[in-house]
CSV table of C-alpha atoms in Angstrom, one decimal:
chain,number,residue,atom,x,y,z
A,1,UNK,CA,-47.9,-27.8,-70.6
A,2,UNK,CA,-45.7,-24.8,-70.8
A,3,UNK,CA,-44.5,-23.0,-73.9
A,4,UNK,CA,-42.2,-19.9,-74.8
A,5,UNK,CA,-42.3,-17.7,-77.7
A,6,UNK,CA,-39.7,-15.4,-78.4
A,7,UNK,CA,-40.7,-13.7,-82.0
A,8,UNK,CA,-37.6,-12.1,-82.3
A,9,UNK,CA,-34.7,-14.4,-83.6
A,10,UNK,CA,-32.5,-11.6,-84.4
A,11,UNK,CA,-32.4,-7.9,-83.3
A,12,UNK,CA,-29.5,-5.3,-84.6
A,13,UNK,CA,-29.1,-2.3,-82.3
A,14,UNK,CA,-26.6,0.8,-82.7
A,15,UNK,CA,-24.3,0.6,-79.4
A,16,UNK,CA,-25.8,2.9,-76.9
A,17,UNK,CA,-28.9,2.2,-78.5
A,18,UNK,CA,-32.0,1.1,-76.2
A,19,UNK,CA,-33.1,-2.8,-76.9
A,20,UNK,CA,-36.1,-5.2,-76.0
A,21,UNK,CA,-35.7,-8.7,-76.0
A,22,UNK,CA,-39.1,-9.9,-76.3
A,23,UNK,CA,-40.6,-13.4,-74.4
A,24,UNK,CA,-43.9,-14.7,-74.2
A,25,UNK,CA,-44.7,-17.9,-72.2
A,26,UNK,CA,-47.8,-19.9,-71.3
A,27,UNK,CA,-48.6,-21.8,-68.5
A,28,UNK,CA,-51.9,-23.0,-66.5
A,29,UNK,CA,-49.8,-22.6,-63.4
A,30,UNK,CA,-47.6,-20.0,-61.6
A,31,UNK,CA,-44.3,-20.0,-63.8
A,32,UNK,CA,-40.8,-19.1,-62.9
A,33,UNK,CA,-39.2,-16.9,-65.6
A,34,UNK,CA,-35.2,-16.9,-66.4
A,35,UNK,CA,-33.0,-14.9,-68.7
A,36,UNK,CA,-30.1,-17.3,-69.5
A,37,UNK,CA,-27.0,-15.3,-72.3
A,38,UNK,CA,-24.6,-17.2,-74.0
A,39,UNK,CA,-21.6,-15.9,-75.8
A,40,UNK,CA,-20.6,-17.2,-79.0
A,41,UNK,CA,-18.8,-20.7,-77.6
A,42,UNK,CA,-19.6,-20.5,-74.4
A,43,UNK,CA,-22.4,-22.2,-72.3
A,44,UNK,CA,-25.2,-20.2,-71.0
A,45,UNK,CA,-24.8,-17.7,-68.0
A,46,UNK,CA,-28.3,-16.4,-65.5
A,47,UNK,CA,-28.9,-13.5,-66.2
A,48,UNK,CA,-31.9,-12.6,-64.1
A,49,UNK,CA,-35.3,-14.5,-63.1
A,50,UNK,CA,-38.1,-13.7,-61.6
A,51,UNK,CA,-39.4,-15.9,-58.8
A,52,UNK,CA,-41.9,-13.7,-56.8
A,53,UNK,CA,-42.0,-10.4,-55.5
A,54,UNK,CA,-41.3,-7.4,-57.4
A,55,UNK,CA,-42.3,-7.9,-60.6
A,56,UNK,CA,-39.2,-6.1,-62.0
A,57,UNK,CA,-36.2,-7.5,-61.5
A,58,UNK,CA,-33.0,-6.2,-62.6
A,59,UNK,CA,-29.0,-7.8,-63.7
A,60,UNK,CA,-25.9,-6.7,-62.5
A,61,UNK,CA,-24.8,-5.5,-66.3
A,62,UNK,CA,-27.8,-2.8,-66.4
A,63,UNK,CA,-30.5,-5.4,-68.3
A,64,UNK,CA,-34.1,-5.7,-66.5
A,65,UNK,CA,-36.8,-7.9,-67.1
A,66,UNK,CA,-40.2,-7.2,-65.9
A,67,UNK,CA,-43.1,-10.1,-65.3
A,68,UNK,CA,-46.4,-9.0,-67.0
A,69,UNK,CA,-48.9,-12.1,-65.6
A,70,UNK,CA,-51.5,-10.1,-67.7
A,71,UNK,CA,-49.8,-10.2,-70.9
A,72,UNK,CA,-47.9,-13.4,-69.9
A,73,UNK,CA,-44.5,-11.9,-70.6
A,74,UNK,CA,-41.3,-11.2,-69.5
A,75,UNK,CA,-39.4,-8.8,-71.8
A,76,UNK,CA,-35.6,-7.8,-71.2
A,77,UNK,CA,-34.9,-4.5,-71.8
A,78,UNK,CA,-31.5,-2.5,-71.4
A,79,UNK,CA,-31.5,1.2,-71.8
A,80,UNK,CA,-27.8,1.2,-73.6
A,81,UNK,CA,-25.8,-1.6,-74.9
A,82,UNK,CA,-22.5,-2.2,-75.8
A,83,UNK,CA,-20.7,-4.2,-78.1
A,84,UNK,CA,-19.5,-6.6,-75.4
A,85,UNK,CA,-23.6,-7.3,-75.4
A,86,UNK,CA,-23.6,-9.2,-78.2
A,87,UNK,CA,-24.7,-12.7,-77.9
A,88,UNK,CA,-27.1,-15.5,-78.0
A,89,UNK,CA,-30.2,-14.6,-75.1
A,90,UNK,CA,-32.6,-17.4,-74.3
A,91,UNK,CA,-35.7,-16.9,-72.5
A,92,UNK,CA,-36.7,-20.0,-69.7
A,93,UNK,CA,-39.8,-21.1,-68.0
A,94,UNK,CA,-40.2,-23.8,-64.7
A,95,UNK,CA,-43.5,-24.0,-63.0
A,96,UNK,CA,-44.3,-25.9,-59.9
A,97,UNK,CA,-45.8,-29.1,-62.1
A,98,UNK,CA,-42.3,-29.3,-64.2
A,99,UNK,CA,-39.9,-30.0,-61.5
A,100,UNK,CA,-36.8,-28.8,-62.7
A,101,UNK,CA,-37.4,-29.0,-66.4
A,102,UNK,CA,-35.8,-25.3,-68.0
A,103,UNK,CA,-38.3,-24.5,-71.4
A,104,UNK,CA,-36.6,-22.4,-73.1
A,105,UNK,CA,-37.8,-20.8,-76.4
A,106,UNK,CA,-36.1,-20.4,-79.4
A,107,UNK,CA,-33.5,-17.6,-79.0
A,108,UNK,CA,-32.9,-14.2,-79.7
A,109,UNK,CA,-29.3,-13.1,-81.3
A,110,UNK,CA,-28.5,-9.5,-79.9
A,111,UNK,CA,-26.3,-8.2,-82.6
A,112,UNK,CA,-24.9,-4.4,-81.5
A,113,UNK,CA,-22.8,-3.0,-83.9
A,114,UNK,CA,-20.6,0.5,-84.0
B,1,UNK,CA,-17.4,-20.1,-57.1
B,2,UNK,CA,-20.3,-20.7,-59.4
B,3,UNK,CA,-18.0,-22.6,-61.8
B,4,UNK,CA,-19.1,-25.8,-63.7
B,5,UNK,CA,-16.4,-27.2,-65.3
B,6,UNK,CA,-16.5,-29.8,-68.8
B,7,UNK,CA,-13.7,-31.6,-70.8
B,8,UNK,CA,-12.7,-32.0,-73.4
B,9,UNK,CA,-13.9,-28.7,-75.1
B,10,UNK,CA,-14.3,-30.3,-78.5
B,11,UNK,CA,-14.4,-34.2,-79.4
B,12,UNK,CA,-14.2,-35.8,-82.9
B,13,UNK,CA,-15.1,-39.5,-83.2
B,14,UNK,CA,-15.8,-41.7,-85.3
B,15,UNK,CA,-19.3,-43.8,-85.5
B,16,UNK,CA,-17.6,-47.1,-84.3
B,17,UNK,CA,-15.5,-45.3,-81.1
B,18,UNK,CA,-16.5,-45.5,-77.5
B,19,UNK,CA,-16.3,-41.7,-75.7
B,20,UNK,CA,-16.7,-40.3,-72.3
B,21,UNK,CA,-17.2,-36.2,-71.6
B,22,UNK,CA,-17.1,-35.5,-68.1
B,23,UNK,CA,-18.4,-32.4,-65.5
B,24,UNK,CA,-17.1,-31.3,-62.8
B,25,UNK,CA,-18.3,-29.0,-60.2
B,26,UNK,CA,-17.8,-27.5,-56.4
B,27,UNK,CA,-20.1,-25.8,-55.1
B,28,UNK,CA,-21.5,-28.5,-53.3
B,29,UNK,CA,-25.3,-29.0,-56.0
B,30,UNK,CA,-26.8,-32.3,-55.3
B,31,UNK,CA,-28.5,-31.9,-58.9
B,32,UNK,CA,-26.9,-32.0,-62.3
B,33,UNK,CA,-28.0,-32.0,-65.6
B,34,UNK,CA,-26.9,-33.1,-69.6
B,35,UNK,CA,-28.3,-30.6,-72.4
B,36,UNK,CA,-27.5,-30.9,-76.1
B,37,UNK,CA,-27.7,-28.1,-78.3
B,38,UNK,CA,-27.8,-27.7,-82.0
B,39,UNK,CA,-26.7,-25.3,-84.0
B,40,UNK,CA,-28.9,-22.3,-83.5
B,41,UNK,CA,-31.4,-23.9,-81.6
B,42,UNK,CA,-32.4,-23.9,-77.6
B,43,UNK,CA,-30.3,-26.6,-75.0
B,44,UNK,CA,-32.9,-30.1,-75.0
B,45,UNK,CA,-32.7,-31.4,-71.8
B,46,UNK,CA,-30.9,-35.3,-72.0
B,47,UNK,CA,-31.0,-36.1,-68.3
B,48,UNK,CA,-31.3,-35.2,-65.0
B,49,UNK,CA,-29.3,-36.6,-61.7
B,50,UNK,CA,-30.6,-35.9,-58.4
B,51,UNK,CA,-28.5,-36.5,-55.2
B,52,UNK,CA,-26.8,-39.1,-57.7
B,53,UNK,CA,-29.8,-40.9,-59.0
B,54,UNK,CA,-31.3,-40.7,-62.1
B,55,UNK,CA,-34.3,-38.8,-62.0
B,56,UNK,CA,-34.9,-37.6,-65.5
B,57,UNK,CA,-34.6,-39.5,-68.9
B,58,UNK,CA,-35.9,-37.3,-71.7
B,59,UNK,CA,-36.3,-41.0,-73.9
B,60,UNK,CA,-32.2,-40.2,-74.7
B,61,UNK,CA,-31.4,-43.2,-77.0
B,62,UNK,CA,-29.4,-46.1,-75.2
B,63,UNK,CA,-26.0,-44.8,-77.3
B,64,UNK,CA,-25.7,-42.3,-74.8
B,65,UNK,CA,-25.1,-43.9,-70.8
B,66,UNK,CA,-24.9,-41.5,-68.2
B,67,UNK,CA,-23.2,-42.1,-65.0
B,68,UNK,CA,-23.2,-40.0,-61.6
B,69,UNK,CA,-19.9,-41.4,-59.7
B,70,UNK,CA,-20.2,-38.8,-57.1
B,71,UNK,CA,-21.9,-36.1,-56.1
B,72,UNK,CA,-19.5,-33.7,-58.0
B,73,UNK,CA,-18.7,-35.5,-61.4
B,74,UNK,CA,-21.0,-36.4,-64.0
B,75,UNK,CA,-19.9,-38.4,-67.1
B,76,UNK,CA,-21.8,-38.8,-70.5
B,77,UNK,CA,-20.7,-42.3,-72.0
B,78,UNK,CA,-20.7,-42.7,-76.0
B,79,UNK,CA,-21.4,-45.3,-77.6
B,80,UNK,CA,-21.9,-45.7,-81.5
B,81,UNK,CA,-23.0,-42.1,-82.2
B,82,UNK,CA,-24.5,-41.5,-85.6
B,83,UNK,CA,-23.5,-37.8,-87.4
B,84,UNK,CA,-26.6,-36.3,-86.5
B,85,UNK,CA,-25.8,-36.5,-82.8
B,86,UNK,CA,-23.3,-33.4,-83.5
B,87,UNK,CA,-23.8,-31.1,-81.1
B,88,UNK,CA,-22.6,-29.0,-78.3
B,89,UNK,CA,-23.2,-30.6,-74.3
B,90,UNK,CA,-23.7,-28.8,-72.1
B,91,UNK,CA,-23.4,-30.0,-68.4
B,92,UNK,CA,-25.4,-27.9,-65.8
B,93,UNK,CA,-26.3,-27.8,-61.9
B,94,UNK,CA,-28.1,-26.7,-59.3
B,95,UNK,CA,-28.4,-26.5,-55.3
B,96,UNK,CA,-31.6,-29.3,-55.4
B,97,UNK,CA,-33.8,-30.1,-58.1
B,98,UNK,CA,-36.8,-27.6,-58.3
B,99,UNK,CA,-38.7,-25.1,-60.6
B,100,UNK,CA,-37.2,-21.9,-58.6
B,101,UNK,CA,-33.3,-23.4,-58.8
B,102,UNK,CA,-30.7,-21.5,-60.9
B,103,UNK,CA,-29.0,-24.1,-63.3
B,104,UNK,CA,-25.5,-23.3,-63.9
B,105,UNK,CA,-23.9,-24.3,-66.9
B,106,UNK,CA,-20.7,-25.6,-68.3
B,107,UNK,CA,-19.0,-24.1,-71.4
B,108,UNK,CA,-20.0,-27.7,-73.5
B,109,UNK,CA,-18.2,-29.6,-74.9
B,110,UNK,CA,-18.7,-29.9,-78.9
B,111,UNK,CA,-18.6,-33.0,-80.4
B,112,UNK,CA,-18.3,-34.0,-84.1
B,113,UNK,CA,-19.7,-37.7,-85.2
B,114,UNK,CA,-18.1,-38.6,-88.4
């Protein structure tokens, strides 16, 4: 079975502030990690995954995500956000025994303000 | 285009009605998925169609009939809802089914059992 924690339900951040997103999983088996945002009534966009390689992997809208198999985790970081920023941000696990079957955990609600 | 389309955006129905949403997409996935997410909570996973067969049933009750006419439209019949199957579905899909596949999602549709 495969699980994902994220702690953090809700995280207020000055704009231009730095911000971690923290994500936890466990797995028996090699996982697949995703960063999925959705904007208040929207459905949920990729925002990066790791699937093997480099363990830091990095989004087109300046957020990063490193894999940490030690500490089994896969925190999103972003060095300055902006108000536009704001939203819902779900972290997702597959492994190799799950098929297709997305875990996510229970959300985290970015909430940058002025 | 990485565009997964769903209508209607919102749907109001009564307990006794008899619904369809629908999902749409282009870019040629021969996997597609039906999430429903509550209020505040992660997407569930519903079902899962691969190369137009039914491949995943998460034990949805029988009110809800999905149907894969094609390999680009996905329909989610309703049938005798109850108010606690409020939610927003979400429609998602990928290239194949697999653990390393990006799931693309659908901005839901939001539906309101009275």
């Amino acid at each position: 079975a495969q699980s994902v924690t994220q702690l953090d339900s809700q995280v207020p951040v000055f704009e231009e502030a730095p911000v971690e997103l923290r994500c936890n999983y466990s797995s028996s088996v090699s996982v697949y990690l995703f960063w999925y945002v959705q904007y208040p009534n929207q459905g949920l966009q990729l925002l990066l995954k790791y699937l093997s390689g480099s363990t830091l992997v990095e989004s087109i809208n300046g957020f990063e995500a490193e894999f940490n198999k030690s500490q089994t985790s896969f925190h999103l970081r972003k060095p300055s956000v902006h108000i536009s920023d704001t939203a819902e941000y779900f972290c997702a696990v597959t492994n190799t025994g799950t098929a297709s079957k997305l875990t996510f955990g229970t959300g985290t609600r970015l909430q940058v303000t002025l | 285009d990485t565009e997964v389309t769903q209508t209607p955006k919102h749907l109001v129905m009564g307990m006794t009605n008899k619904k369809s949403l629908k999902c749409e997409q282009h870019m040629g996935h021969r996997a597609m998925y039906w999430y429903k997410q509550k209020a505040k909570k992660p997407p569930e996973l519903m079902f899962v169609y691969s190369y137009e067969k039914l491949s995943i049933n998460e034990s949805v009750p029988s009110r809800f009939s999905p149907e894969c006419p094609n390999s680009s439209l996905l329909n989610l019949h309703l049938h005798a809802l109850q108010p606690e199957d409020s939610a927003l579905y979400l429609c998602a899909s990928s290239r194949v089914t697999g653990p390393q596949e990006t799931q693309y999602f659908g901005p839901g549709t939001r539906l309101l059992v009275l």
